PDB file of C-alpha atoms in Angstrom:
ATOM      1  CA  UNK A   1     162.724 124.296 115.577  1.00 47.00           C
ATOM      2  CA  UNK A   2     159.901 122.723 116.831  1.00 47.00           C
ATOM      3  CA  UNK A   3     156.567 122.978 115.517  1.00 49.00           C
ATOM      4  CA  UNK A   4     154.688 124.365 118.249  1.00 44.00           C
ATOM      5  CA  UNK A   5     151.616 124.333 119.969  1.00 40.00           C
ATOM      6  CA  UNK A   6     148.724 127.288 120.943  1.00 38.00           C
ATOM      7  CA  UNK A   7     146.138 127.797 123.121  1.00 35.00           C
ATOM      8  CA  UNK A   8     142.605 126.554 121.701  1.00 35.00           C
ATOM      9  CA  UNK A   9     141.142 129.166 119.301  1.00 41.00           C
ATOM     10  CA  UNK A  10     139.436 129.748 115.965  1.00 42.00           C
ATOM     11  CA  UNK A  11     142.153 128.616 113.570  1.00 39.00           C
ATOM     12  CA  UNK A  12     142.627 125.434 113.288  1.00 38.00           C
ATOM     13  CA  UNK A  13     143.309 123.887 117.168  1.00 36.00           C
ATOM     14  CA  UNK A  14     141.184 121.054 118.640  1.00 32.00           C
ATOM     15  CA  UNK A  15     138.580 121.935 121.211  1.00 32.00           C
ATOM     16  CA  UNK A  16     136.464 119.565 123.845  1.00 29.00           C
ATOM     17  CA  UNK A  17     136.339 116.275 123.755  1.00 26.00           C
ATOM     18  CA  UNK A  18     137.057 114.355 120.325  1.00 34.00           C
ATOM     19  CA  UNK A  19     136.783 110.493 119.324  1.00 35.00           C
ATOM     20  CA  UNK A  20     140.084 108.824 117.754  1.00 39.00           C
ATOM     21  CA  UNK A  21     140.837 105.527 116.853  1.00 41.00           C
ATOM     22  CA  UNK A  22     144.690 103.869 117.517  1.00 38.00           C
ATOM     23  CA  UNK A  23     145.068 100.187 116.907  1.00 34.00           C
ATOM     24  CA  UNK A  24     146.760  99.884 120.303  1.00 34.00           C
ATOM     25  CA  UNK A  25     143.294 101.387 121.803  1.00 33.00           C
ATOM     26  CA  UNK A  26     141.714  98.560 119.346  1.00 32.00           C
ATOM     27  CA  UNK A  27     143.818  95.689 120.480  1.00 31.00           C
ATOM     28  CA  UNK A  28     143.835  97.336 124.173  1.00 29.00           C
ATOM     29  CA  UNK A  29     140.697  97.141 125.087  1.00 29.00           C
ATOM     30  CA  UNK A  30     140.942  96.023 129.007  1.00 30.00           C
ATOM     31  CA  UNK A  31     142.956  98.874 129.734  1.00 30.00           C
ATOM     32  CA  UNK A  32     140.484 101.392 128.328  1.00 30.00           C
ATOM     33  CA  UNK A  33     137.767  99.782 130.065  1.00 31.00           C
ATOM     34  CA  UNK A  34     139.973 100.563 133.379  1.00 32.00           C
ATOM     35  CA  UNK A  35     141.033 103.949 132.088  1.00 33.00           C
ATOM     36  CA  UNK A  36     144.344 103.461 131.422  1.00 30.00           C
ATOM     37  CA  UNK A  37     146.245 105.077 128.654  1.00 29.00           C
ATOM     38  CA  UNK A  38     147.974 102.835 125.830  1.00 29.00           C
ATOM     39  CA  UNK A  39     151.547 103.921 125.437  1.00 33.00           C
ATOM     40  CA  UNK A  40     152.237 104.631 121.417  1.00 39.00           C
ATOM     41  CA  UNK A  41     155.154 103.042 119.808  1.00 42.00           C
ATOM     42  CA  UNK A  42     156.630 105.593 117.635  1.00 44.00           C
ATOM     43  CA  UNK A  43     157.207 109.752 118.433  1.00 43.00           C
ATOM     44  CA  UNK A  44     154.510 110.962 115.557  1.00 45.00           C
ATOM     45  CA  UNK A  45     151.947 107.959 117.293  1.00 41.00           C
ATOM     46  CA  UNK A  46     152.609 109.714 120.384  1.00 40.00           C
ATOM     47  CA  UNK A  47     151.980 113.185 119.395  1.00 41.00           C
ATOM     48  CA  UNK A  48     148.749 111.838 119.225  1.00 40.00           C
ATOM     49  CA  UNK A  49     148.316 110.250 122.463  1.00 36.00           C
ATOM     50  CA  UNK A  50     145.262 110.131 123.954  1.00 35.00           C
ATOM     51  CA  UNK A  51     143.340 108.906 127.047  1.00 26.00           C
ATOM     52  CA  UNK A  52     140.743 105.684 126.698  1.00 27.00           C
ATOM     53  CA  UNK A  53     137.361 106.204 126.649  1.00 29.00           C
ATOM     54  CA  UNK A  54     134.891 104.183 128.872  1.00 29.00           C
ATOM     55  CA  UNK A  55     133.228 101.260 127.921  1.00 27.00           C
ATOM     56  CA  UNK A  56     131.081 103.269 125.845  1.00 29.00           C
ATOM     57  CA  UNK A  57     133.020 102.514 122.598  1.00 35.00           C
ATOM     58  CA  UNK A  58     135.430  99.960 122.122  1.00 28.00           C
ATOM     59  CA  UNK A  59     137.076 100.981 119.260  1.00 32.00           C
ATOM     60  CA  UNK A  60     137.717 104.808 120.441  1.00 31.00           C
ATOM     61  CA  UNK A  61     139.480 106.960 122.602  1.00 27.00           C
ATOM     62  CA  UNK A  62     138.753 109.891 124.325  1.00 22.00           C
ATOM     63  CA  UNK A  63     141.349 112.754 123.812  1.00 29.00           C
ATOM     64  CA  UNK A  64     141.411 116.636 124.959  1.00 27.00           C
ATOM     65  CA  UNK A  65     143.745 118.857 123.251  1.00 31.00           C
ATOM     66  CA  UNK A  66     144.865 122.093 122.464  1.00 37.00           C
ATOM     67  CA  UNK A  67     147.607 120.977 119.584  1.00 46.00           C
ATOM     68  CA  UNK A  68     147.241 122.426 116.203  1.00 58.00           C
ATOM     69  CA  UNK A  69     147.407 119.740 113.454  1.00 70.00           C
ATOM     70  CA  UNK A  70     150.315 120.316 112.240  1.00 67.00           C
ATOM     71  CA  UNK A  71     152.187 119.866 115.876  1.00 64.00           C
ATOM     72  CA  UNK A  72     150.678 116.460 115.963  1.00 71.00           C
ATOM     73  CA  UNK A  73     153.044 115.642 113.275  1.00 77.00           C
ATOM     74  CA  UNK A  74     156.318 116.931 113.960  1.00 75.00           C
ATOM     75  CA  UNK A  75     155.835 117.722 117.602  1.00 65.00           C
ATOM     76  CA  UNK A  76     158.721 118.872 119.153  1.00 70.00           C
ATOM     77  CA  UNK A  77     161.131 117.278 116.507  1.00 81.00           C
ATOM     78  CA  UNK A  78     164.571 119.809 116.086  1.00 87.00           C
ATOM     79  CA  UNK A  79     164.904 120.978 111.991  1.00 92.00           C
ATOM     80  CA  UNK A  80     168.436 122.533 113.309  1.00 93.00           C
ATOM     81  CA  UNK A  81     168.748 126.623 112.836  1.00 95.00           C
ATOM     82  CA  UNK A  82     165.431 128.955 112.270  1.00 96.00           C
ATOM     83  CA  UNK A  83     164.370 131.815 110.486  1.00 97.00           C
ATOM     84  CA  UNK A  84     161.037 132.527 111.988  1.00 96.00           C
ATOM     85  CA  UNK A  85     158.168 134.751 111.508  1.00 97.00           C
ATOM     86  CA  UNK A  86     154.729 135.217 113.008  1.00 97.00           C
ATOM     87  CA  UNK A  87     152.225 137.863 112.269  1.00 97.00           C
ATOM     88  CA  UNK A  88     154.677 139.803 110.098  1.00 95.00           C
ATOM     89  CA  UNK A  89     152.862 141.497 107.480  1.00 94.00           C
ATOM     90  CA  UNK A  90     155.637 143.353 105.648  1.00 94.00           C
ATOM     91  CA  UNK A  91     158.064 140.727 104.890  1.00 96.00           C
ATOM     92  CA  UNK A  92     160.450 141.416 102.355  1.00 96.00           C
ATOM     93  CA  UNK A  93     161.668 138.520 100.015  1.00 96.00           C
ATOM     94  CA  UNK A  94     165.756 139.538  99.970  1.00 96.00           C
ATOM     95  CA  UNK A  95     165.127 139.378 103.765  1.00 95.00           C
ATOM     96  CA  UNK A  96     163.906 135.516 103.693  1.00 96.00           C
ATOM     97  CA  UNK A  97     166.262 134.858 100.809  1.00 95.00           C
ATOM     98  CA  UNK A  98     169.509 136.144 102.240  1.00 94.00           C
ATOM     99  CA  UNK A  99     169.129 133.632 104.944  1.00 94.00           C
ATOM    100  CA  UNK A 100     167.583 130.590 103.397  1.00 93.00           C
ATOM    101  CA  UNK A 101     171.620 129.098 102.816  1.00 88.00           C
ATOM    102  CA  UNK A 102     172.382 128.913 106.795  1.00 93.00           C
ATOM    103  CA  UNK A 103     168.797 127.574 107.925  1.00 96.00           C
ATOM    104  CA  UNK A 104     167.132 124.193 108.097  1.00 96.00           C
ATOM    105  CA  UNK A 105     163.838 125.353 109.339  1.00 96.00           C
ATOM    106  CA  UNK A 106     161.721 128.473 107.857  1.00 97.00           C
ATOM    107  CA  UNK A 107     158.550 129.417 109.579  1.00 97.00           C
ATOM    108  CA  UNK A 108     156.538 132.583 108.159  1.00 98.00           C
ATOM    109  CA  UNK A 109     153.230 132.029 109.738  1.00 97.00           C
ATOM    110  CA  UNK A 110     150.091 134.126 109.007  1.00 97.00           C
ATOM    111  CA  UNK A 111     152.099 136.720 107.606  1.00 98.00           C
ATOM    112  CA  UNK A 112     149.743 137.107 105.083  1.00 97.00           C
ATOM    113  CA  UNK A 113     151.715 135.809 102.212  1.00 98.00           C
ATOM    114  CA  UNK A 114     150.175 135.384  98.200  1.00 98.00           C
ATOM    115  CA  UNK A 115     151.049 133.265  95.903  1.00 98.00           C
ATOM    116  CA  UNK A 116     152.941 136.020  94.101  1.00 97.00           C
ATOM    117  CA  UNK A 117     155.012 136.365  97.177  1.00 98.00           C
ATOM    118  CA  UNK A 118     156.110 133.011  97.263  1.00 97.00           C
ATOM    119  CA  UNK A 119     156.814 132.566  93.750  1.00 96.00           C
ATOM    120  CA  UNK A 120     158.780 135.369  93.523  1.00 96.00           C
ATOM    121  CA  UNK A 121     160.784 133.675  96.490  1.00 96.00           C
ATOM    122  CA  UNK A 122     160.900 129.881  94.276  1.00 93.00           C
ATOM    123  CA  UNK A 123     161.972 132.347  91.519  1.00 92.00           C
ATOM    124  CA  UNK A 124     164.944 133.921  93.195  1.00 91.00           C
ATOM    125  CA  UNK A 125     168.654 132.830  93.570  1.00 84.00           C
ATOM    126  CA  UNK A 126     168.328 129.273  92.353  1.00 80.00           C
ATOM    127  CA  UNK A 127     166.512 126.093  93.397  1.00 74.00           C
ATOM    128  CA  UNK A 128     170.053 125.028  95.296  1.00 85.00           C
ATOM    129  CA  UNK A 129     168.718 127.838  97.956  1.00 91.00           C
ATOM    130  CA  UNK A 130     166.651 125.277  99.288  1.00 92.00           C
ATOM    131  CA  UNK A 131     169.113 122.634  99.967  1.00 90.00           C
ATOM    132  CA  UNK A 132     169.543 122.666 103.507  1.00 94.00           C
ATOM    133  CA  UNK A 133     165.789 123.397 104.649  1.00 95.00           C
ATOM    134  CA  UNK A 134     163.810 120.579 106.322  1.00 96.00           C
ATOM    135  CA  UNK A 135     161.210 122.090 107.381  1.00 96.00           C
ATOM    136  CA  UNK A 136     158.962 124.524 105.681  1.00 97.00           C
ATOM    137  CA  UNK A 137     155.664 126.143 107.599  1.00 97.00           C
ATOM    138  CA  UNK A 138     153.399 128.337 106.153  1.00 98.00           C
ATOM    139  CA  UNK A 139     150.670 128.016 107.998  1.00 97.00           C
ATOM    140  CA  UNK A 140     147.485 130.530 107.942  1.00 97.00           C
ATOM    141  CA  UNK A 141     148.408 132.773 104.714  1.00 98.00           C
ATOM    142  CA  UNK A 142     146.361 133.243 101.585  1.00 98.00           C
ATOM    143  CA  UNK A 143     148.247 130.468  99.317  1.00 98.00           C
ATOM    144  CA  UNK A 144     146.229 128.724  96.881  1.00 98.00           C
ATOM    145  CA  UNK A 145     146.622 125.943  94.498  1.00 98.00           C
ATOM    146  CA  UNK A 146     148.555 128.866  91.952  1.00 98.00           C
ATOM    147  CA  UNK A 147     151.637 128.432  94.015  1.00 97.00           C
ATOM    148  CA  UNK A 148     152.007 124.621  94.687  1.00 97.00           C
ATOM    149  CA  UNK A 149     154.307 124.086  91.417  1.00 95.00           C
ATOM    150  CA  UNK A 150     157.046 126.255  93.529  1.00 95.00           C
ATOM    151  CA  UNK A 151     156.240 124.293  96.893  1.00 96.00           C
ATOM    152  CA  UNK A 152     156.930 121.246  94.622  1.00 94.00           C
ATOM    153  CA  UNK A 153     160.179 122.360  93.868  1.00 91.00           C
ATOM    154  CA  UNK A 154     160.819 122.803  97.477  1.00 93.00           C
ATOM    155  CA  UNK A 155     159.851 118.935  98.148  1.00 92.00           C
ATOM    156  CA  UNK A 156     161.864 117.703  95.499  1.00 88.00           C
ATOM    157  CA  UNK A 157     164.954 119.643  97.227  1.00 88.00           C
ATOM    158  CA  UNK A 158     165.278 117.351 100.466  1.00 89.00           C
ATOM    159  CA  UNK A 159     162.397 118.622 102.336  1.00 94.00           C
ATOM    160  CA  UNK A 160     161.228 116.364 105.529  1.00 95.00           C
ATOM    161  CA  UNK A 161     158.070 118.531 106.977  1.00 96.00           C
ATOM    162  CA  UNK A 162     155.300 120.395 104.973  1.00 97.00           C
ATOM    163  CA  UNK A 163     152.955 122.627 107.363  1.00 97.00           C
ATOM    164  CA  UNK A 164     150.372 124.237 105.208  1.00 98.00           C
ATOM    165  CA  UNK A 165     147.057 124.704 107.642  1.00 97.00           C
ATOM    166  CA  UNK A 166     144.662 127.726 107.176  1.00 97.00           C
ATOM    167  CA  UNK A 167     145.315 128.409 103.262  1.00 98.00           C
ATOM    168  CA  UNK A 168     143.858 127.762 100.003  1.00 98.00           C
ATOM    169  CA  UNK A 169     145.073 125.156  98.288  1.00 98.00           C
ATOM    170  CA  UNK A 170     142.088 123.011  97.647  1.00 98.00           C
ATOM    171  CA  UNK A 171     142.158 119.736  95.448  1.00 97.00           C
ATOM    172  CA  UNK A 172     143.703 121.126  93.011  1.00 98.00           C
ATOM    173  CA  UNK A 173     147.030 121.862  95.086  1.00 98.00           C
ATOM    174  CA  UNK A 174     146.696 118.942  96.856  1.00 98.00           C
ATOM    175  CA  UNK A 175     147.296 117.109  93.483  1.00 97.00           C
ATOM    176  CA  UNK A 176     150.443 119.196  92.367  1.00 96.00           C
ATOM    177  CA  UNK A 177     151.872 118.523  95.875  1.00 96.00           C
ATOM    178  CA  UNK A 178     151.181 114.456  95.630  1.00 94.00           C
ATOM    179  CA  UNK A 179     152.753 114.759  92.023  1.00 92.00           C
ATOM    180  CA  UNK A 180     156.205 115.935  93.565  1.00 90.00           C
ATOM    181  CA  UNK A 181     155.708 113.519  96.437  1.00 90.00           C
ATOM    182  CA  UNK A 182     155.625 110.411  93.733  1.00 85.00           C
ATOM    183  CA  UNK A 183     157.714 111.648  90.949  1.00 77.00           C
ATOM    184  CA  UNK A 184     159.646 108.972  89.461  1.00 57.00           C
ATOM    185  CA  UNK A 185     163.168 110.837  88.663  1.00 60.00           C
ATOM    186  CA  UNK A 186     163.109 111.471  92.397  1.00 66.00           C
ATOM    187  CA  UNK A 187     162.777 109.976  96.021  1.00 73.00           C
ATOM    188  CA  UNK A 188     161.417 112.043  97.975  1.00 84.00           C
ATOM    189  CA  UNK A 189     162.549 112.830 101.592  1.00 91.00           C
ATOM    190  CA  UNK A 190     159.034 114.718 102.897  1.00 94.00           C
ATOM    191  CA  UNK A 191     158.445 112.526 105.840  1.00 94.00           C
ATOM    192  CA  UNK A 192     155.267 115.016 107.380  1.00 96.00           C
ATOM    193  CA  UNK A 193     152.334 116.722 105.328  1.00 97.00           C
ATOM    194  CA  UNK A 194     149.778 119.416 107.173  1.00 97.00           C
ATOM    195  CA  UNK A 195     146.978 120.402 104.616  1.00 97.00           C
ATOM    196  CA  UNK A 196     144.305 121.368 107.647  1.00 96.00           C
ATOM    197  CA  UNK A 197     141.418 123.734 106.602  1.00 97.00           C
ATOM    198  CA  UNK A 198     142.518 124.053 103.234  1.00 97.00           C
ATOM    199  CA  UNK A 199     139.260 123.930 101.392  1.00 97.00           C
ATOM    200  CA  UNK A 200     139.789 120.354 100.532  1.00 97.00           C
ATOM    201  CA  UNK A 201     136.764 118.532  99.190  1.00 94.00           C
ATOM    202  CA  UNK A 202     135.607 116.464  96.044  1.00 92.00           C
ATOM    203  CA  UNK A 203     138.958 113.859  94.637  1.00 95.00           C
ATOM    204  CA  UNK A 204     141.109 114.828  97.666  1.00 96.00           C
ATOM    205  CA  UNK A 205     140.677 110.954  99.063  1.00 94.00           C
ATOM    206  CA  UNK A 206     140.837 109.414  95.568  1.00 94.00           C
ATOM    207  CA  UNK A 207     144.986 111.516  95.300  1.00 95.00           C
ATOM    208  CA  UNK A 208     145.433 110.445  98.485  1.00 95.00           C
ATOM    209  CA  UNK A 209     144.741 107.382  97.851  1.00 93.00           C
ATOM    210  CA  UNK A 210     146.571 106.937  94.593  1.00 93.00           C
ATOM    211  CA  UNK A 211     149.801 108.702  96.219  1.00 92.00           C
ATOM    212  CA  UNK A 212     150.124 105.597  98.994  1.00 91.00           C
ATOM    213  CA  UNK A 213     148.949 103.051  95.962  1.00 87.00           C
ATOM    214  CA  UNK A 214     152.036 103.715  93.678  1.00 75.00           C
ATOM    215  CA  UNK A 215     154.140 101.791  95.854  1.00 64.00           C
ATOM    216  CA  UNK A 216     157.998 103.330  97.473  1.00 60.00           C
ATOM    217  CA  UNK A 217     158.835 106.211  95.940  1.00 68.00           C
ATOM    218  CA  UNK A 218     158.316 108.236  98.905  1.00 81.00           C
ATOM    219  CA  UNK A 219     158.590 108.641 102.810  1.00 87.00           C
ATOM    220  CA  UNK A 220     155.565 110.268 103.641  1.00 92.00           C
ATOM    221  CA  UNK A 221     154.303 108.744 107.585  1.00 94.00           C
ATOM    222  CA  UNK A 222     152.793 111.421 108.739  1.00 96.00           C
ATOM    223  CA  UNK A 223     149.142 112.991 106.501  1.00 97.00           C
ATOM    224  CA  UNK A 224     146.746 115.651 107.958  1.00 97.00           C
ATOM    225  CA  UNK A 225     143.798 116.392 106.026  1.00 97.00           C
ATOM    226  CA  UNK A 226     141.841 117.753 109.281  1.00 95.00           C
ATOM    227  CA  UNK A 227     139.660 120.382 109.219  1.00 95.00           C
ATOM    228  CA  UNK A 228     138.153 119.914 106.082  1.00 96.00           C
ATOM    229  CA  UNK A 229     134.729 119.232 106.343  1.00 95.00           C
ATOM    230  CA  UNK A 230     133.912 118.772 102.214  1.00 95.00           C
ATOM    231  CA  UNK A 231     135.960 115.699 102.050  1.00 96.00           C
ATOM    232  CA  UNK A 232     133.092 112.965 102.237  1.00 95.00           C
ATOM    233  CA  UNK A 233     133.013 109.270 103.742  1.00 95.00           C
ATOM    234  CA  UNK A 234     133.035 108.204 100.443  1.00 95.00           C
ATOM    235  CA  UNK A 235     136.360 109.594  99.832  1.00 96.00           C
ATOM    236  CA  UNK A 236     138.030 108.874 102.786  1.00 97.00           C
ATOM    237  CA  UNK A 237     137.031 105.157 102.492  1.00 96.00           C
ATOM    238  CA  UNK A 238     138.844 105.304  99.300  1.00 95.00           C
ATOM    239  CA  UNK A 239     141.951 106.936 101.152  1.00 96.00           C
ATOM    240  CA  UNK A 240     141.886 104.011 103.381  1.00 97.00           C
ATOM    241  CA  UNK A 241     141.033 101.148 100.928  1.00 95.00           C
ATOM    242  CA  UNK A 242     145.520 100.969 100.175  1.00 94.00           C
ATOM    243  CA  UNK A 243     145.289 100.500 103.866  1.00 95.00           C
ATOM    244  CA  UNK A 244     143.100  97.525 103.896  1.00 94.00           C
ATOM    245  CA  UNK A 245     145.141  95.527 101.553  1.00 90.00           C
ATOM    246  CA  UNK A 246     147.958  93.442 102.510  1.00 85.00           C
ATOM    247  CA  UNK A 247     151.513  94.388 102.137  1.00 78.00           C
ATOM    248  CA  UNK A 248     151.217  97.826 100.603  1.00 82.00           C
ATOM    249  CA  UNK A 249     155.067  98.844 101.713  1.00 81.00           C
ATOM    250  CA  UNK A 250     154.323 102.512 100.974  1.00 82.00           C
ATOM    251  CA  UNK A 251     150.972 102.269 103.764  1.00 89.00           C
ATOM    252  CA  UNK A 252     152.851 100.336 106.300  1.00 88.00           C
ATOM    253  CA  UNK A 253     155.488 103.097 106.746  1.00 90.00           C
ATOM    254  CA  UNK A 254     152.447 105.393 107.708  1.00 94.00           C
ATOM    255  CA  UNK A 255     152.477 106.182 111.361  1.00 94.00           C
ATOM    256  CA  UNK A 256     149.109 108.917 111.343  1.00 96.00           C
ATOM    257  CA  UNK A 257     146.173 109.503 109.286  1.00 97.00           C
ATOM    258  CA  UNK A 258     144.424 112.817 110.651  1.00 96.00           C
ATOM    259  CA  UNK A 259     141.269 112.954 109.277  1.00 96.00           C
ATOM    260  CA  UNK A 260     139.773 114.595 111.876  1.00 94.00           C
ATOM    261  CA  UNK A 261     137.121 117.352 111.271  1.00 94.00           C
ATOM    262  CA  UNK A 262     136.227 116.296 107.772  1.00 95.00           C
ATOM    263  CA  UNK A 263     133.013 115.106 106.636  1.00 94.00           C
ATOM    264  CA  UNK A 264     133.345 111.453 108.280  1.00 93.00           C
ATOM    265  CA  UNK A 265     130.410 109.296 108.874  1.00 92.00           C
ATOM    266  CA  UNK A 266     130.082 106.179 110.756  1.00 91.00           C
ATOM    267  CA  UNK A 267     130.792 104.299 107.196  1.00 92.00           C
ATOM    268  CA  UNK A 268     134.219 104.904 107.714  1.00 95.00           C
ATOM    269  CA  UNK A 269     134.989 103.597 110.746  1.00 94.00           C
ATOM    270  CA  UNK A 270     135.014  99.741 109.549  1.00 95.00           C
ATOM    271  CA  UNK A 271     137.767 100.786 106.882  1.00 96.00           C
ATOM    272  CA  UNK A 272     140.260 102.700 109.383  1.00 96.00           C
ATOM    273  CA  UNK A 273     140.154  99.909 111.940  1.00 95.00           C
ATOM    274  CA  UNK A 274     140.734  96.972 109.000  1.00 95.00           C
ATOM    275  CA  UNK A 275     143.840  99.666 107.811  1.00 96.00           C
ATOM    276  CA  UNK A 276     145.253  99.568 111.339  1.00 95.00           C
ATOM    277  CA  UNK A 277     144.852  95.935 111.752  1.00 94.00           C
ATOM    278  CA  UNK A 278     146.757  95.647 108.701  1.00 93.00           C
ATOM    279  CA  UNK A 279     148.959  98.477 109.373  1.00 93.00           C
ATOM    280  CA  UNK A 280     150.766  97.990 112.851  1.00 87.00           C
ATOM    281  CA  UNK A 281     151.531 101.290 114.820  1.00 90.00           C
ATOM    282  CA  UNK A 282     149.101 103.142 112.783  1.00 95.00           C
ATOM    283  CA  UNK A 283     147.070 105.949 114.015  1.00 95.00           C
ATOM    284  CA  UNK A 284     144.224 107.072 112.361  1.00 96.00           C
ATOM    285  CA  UNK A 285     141.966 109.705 113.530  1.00 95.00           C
ATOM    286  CA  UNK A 286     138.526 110.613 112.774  1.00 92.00           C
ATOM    287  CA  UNK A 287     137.600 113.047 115.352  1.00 86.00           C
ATOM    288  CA  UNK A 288     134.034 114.845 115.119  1.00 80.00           C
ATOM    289  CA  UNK A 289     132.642 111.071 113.411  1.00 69.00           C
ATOM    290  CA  UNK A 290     129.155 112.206 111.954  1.00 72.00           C
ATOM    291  CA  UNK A 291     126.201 109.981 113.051  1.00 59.00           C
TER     292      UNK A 291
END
């Protein structure tokens, strides 16, 4: 039930050494200095533990990892009863379907699944089907933005976790899922979002941003848009700007920002550390920082 970790490869997990910025590291800045590592104070903040740099940067950490994105968010967290596929390329939708009642967790990763595929699975048996799943991870298939109505459906069922690395849902999907995440007639449960290397460029900080600006209506603490290098500074300041302001309740339930591997610059880095000053226990993570 957990989400998992690999060894460092090509698709989507962190290599060498990579910057990050936690407001304990921020207001801890003796114990960097001596090397020490500052203890998180939540389980997603400590997914993302990391070790302090030297005195090189006083605002940064120095962290080596092998996690995927996605297992920075839920980490080792227990959905209850799996159905679980990896690498399965024939995968039938009865065979998914007739188990989706007695599971809280389904995992079909990189078993190349389309969009067709999955609607045909959102179109199947009812929407009650998805009741009892908390955890949904369809990492590494070839989804695009075509099939984010039916994830939306999914969401708006009681989901907690969202793992959607190494597909292709773009801006465009990104939008359709931050519709269902602050849809009015609902409040929504979906506590963790995974979008890494999705193709996510142009507007993707501007919905991010107005998802956390429109106040309680969701749960969300957990966002990783990693691993998309198209998303500019400009639009990850504009992510962050909710951040900055004082008592947004929707931003102060936020426990990580992953915005490493996207198209960062050093402009950014005044905006993340006034969000975590203003947001306590917030980690926010611009690995790979341009400049």
């Amino acid at each position: 039930g957990d989400c998992g970790e690999g060894s460092p490869d090509s698709q989507g997990h962190y290599t060498g050494l990579n910057r990050s910025l936690s407001a304990s590291a921020v207001r801890s800045r003796s114990a960097c200095r001596q090397g020490g590592a500052v203890a998180p104070k939540s389980p997603i903040a400590s997914a993302a533990a990391r070790r302090c740099a030297s005195s090189s940067s006083q605002h940064s950490a120095v962290r080596r990892s092998g996690r995927l994105p996605a297992a920075r968010l839920c980490g080792q967290e227990d959905f209850g009863d799996s159905f679980e596929r990896f690498g399965y390329r024939d995968l039938e939708v009865p065979t998914v379907l007739r188990e989706l009642r007695n599971i809280q967790a389904l995992r079909l990763v990189q078993c190349g699944l389309t969009d067709r595929w999955l609607m045909q699975l959102g179109h199947s048996g009812g929407s009650s089907k998805w009741s009892g799943v908390r955890l949904l991870d369809l990492r590494h298939n070839s989804l695009t933005a075509a099939c984010c109505a039916a994830i939306a459906v999914v969401i708006l069922g009681g989901l907690q976790a969202l793992l959607l690395d190494g597909n292709k849902l773009q801006a465009e999907g990104f939008q359709v899922l931050c519709s269902a995440l602050s849809s009015a007639s609902h409040k929504c449960a979906l506590r963790s979002l995974s979008l890494a290397d999705n193709g996510l460029g142009h507007a993707s900080g501007s919905i991010a941003a107005d998802l956390f600006s429109q106040g309680s209506g969701h749960a969300l603490q957990a966002l990783s848009l990693a691993l998309n290098p198209k998303i500019s500074s400009g639009e990850l300041v504009a992510l962050l700007r909710p951040f900055t302001r004082p008592r947004c309740e929707a931003c102060q339930r936020v426990q990580l920002l992953d915005l490493a591997g996207t198209g960062a610059g050093l402009q950014v880095l005044p905006s993340a550390v006034k969000a975590m000053s203003q947001c306590p226990g917030l980690v926010v993570d611009v690995s790979g920082c341009r400049g």
